[in-house]
Tab-separated table of C-alpha atoms in Angstrom:
chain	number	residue	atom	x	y	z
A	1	UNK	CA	79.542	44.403	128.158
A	2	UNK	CA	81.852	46.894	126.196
A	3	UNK	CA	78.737	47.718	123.830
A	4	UNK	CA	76.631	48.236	127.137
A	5	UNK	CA	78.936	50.369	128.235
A	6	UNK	CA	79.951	52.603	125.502
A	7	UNK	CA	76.213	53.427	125.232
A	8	UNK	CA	76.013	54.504	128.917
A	9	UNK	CA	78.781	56.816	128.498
A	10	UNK	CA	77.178	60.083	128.749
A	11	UNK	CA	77.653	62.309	125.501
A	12	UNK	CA	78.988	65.378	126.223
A	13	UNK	CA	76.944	68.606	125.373
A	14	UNK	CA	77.839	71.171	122.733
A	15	UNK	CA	80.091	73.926	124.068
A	16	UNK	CA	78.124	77.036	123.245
A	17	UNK	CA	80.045	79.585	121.502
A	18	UNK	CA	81.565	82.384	123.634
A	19	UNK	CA	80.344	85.512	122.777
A	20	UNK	CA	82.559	87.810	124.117
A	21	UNK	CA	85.327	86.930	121.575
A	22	UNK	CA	83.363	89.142	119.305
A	23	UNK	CA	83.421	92.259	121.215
A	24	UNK	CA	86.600	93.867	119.789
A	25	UNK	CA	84.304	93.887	116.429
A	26	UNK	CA	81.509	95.661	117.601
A	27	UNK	CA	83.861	98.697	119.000
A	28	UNK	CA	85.764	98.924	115.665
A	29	UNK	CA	82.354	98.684	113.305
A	30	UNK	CA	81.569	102.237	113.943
A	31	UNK	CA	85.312	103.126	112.677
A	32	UNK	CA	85.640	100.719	109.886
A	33	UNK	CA	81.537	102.174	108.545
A	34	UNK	CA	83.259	105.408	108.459
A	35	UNK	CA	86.209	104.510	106.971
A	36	UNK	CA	84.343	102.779	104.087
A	37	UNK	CA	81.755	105.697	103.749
A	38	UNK	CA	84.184	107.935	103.913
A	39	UNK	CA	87.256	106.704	101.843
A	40	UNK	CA	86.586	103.550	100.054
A	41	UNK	CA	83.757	104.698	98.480
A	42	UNK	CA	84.538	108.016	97.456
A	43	UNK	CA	87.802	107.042	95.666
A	44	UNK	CA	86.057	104.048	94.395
A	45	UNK	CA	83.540	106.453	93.009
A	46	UNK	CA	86.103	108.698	91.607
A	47	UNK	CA	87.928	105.962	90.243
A	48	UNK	CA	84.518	104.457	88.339
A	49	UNK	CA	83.860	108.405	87.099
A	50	UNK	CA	87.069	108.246	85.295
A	51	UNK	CA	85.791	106.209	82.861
A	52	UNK	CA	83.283	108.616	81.569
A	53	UNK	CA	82.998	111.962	80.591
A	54	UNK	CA	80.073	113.256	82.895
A	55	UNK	CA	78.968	116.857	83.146
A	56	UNK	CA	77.125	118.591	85.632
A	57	UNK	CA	73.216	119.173	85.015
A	58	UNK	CA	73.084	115.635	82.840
A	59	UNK	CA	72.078	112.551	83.605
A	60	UNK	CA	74.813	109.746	84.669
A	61	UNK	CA	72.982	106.937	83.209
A	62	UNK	CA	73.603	109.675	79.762
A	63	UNK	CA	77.775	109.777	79.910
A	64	UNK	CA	78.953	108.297	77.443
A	65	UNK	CA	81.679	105.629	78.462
A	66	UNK	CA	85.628	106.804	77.179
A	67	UNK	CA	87.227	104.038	79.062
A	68	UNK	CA	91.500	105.232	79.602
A	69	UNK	CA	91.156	108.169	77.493
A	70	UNK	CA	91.243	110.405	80.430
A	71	UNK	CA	94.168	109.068	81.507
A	72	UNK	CA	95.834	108.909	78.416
A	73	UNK	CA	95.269	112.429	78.166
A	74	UNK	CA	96.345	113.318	81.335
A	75	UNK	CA	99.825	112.006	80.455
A	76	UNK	CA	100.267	114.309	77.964
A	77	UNK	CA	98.740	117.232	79.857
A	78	UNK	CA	101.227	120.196	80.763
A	79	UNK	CA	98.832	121.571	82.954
A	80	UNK	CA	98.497	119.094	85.245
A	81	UNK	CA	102.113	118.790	85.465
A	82	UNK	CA	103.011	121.860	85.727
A	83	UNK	CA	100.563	121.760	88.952
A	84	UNK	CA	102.164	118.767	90.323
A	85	UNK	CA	105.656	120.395	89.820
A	86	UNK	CA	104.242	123.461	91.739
A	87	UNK	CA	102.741	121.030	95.105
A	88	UNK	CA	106.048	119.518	95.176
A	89	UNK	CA	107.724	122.842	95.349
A	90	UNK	CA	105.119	124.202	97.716
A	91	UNK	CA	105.304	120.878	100.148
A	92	UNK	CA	109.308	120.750	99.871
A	93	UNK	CA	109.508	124.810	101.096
A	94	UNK	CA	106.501	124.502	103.268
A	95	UNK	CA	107.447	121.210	105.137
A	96	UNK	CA	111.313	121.769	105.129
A	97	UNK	CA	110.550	125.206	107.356
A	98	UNK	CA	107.561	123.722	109.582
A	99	UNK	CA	109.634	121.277	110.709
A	100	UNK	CA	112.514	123.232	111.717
A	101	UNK	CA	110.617	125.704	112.916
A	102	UNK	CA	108.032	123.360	115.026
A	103	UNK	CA	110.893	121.498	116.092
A	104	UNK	CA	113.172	124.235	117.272
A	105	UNK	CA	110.287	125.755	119.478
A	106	UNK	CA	109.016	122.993	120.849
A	107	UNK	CA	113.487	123.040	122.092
A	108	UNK	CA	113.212	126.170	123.243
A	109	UNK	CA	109.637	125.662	125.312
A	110	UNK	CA	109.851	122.410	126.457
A	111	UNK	CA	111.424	123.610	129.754
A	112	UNK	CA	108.714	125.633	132.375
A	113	UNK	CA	110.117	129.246	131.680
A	114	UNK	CA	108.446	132.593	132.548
A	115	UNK	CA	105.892	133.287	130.219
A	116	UNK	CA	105.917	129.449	128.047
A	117	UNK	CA	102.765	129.770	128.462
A	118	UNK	CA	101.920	132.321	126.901
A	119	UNK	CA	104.128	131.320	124.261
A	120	UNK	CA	102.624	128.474	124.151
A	121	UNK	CA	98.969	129.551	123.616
A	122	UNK	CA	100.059	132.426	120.689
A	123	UNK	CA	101.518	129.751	118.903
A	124	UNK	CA	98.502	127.520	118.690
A	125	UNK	CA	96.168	130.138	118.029
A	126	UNK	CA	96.620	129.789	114.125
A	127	UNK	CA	95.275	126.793	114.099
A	128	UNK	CA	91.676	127.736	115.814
A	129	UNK	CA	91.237	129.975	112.556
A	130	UNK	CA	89.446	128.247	109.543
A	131	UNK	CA	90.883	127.971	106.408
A	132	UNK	CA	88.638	130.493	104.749
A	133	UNK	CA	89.095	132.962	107.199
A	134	UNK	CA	93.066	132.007	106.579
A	135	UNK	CA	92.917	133.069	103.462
A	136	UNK	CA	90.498	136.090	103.933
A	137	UNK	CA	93.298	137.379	106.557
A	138	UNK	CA	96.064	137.301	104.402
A	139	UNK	CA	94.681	138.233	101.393
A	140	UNK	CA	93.961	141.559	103.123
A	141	UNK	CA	97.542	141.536	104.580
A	142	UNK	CA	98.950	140.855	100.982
A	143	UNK	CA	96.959	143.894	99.109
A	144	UNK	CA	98.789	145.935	96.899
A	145	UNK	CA	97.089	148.785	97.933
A	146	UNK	CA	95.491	148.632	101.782
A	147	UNK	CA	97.567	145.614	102.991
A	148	UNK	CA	99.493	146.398	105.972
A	149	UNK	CA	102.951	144.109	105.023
A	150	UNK	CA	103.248	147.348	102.255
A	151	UNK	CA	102.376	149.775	104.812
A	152	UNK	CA	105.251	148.475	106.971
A	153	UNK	CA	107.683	148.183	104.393
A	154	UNK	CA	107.003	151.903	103.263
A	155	UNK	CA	107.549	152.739	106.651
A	156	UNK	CA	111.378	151.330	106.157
A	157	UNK	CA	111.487	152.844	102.903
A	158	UNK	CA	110.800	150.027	100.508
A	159	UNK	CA	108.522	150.659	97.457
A	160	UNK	CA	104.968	148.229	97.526
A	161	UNK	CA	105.052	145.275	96.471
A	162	UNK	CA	102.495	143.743	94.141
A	163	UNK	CA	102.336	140.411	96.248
A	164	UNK	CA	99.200	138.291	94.382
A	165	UNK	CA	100.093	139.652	91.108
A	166	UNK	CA	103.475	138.686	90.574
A	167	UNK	CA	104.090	134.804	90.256
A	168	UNK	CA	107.181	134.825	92.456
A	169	UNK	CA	106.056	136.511	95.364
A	170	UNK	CA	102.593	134.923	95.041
A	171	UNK	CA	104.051	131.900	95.675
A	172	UNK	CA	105.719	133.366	98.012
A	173	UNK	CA	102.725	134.574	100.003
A	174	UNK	CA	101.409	131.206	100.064
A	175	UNK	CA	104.111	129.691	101.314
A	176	UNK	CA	104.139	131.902	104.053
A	177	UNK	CA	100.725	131.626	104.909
A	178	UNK	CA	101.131	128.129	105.016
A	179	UNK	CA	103.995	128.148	107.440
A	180	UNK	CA	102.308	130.550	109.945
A	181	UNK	CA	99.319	128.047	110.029
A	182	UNK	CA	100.729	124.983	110.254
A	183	UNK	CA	103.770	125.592	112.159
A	184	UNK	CA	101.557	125.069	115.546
A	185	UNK	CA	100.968	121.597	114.424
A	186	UNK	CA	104.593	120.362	114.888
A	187	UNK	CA	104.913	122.784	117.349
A	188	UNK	CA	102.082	120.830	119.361
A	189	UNK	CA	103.046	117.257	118.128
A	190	UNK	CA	106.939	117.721	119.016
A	191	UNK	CA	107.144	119.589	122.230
A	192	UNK	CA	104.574	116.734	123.899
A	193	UNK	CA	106.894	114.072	122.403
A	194	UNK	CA	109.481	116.087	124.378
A	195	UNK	CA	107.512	116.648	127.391
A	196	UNK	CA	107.273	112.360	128.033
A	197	UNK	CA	110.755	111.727	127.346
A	198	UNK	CA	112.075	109.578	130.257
A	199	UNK	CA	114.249	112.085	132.626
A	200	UNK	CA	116.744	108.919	133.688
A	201	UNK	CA	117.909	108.814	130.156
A	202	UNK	CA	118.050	112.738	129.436
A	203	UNK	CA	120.305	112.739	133.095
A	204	UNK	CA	122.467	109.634	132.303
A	205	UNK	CA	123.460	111.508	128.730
A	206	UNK	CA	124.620	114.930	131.142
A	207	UNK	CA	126.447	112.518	133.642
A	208	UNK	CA	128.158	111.511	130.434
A	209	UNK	CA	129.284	114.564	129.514
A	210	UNK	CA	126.963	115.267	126.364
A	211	UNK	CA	127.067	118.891	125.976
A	212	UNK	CA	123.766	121.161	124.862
A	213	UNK	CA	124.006	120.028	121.158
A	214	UNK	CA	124.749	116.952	121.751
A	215	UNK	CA	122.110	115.975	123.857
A	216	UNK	CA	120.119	117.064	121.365
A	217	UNK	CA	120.900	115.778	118.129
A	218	UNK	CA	121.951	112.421	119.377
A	219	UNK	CA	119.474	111.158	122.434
A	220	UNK	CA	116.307	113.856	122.447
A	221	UNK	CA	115.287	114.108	118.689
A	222	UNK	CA	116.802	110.106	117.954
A	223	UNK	CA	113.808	109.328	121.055
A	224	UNK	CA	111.241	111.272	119.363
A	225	UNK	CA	112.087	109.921	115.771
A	226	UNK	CA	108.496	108.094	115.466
A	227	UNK	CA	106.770	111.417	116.269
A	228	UNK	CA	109.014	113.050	114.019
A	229	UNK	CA	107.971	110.912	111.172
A	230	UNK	CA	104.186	110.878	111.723
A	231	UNK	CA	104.474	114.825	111.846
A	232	UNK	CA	106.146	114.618	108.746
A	233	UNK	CA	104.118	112.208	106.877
A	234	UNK	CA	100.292	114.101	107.944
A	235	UNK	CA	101.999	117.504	106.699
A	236	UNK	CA	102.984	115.695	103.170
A	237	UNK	CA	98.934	114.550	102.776
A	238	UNK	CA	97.751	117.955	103.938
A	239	UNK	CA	100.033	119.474	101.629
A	240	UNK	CA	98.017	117.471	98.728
A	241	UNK	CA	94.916	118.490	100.181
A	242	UNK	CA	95.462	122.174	100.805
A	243	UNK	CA	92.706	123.918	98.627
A	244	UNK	CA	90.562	126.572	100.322
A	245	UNK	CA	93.293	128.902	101.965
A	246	UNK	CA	94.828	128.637	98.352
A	247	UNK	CA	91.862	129.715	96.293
A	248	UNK	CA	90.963	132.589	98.318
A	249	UNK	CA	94.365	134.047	98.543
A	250	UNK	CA	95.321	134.089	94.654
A	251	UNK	CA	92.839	131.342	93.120
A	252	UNK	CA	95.882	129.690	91.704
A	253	UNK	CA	97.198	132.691	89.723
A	254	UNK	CA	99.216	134.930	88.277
A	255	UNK	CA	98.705	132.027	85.673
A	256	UNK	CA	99.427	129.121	86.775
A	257	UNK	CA	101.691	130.106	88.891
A	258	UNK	CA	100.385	128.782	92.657
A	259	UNK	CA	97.996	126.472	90.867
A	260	UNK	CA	97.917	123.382	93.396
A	261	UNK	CA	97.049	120.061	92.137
A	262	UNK	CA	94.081	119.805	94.257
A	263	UNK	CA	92.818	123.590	93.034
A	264	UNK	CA	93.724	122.282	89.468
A	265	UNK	CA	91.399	119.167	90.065
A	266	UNK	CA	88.701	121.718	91.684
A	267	UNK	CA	89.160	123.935	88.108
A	268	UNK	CA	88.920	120.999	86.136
A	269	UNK	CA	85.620	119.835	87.990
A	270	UNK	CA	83.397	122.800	88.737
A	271	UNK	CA	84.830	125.593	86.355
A	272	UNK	CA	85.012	123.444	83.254
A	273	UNK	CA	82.542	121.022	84.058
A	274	UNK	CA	84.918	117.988	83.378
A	275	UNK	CA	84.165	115.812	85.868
A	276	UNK	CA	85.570	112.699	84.450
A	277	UNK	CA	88.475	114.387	83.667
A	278	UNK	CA	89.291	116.034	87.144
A	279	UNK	CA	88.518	112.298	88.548
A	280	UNK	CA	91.229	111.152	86.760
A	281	UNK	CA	93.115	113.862	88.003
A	282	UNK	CA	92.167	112.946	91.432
A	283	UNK	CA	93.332	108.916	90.802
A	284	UNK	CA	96.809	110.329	89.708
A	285	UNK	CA	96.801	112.893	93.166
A	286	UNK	CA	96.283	109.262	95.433
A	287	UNK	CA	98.717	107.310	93.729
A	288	UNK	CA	100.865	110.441	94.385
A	289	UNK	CA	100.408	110.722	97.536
A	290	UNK	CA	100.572	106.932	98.154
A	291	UNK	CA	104.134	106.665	96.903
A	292	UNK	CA	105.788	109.646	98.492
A	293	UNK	CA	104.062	108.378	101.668
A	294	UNK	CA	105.129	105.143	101.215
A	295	UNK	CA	108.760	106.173	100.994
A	296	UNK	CA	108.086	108.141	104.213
A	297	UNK	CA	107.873	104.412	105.616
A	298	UNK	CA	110.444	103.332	104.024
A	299	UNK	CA	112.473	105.369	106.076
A	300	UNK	CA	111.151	104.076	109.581
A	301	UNK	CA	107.592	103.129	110.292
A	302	UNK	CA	106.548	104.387	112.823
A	303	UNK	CA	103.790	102.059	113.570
A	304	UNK	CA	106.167	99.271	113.747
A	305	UNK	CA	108.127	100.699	116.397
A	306	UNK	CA	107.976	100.419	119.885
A	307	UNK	CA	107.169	103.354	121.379
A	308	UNK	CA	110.291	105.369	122.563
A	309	UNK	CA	108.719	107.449	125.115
């Protein structure tokens, strides 16, 4: 009877496979294809390049294989060192001002005022100009001879200045040009960090008798922290990646003297034809930018923390 029954039991069908748990793959797809086409590949590209010493005009399948001798060269290149001491001194000045600047207007034009708008819209207009038009602007501005920042000073009685011909104030004038781009960027990112803070909070510090500084080094820009970081950690890449406004204004020169590491890896590529050699260039730039970035973590990821607004 038990065997009789046992094969009477009905068997029970094959759940079919739900579907829908693979939905959340198809909407990422399109952003991972890009991501590989777009990153991965390239720097694994750049990273396989380094190997050889290619040229423009000649065949790949024709390089002729070097294997670390790019890199080992690179070590001992002061060129390339030289143009990573001169990022690092460009992104310290650069970033160091953008954020205070970025961060004390978006203070001062948080609050609806007569005319923030305004303000508000001037400020951001920087970044609606391209790069190469940047650079085109400034480098006119800058001019020994025609450039109106001379004009102004003779006006005050200060002799012209030769601005892209002198090393100091070249780097000078990129600095600057830098800062009055990019300083719209924090601007943006900090003042709508500001403009979500919770209002109980910012009353219950005035009930406790924070006063105006207070209030703001210890509950508004502790709240914002995250933002603060994030601002801080896309300026550091751009930084790395800032090329065109650079080239235009003084093409690295007087020497060597604003010489980027990315326009030094540009040189190295198209002016010299070393393509091997600037990918190498380009492998030390990531792991660069990797480690600094890292340590930007370090500090506080942001992506770890809950979100304070």
């Amino acid at each position: 009877m038990t065997e009789v029954a046992e094969r009477t039991l009905p068997v029970p069908a094959s759940r079919p496979r739900d579907l829908s748990t693979l939905v959340p793959y198809f909407f990422i797809f399109p952003a991972v294809a890009i991501m590989v086409a777009g990153l991965v590949y390239p720097v694994t590209q750049a990273f396989y390049l380094s190997f050889y010493d290619w040229k423009i005009g000649t065949a790949f399948s024709d390089a002729p294989y070097v294997g670390l001798r790019h890199f080992i060269r690179m070590v001992g290149d002061e060129n390339v060192w030289e143009s990573i001491w001169v990022t690092l001194n460009f992104g310290f000045w650069t970033i160091s001002i953008e954020m205070f600047l970025g961060v004390s207007l978006a203070l001062l034009l948080e609050k609806p005022i007569r005319g923030a708008s305004i303000f508000r819209t001037i400020f951001i207009l920087p970044l609606m100009v391209s790069p190469v038009v940047v650079g085109l602007i400034w480098r006119y501005f800058f001019d020994a001879r025609i450039g109106w920042i001379n004009y102004y000073l003779g006006l005050i009685g200060i002799e012209p200045q030769v601005w892209l011909g002198d090393a100091e104030l070249a780097f000078f004038a990129i600095v600057f040009t830098d800062i009055w781009q990019w300083t719209p960027f924090i601007f943006i990112i900090v003042i709508a960090g500001l403009q979500a803070l919770p209002s109980e909070v910012l009353e219950a510090s005035k009930i406790d008798g924070a006063n105006w500084w207070q209030h703001i080094l210890f509950v508004k820009l502790p709240m914002i922290r995250s933002i603060l970081l994030i601002a801080l950690l896309m300026r550091l890449i751009d930084v790395f990646r800032a090329l065109e406004v650079m080239y235009i204004l003084t093409g690295g020169g007087p020497g060597r003297a604003t010489e980027l590491l990315s326009l030094h890896i540009y040189n190295r590529a198209f002016d010299t034809q070393q393509l091997g050699y600037a990918s190498a260039i380009s492998v030390l730039l990531i792991l660069i930018v990797f480690l600094l970035s890292l340590g930007i973590l370090m500090m506080g990821n942001p992506m770890k923390e809950k979100s304070d607004i």
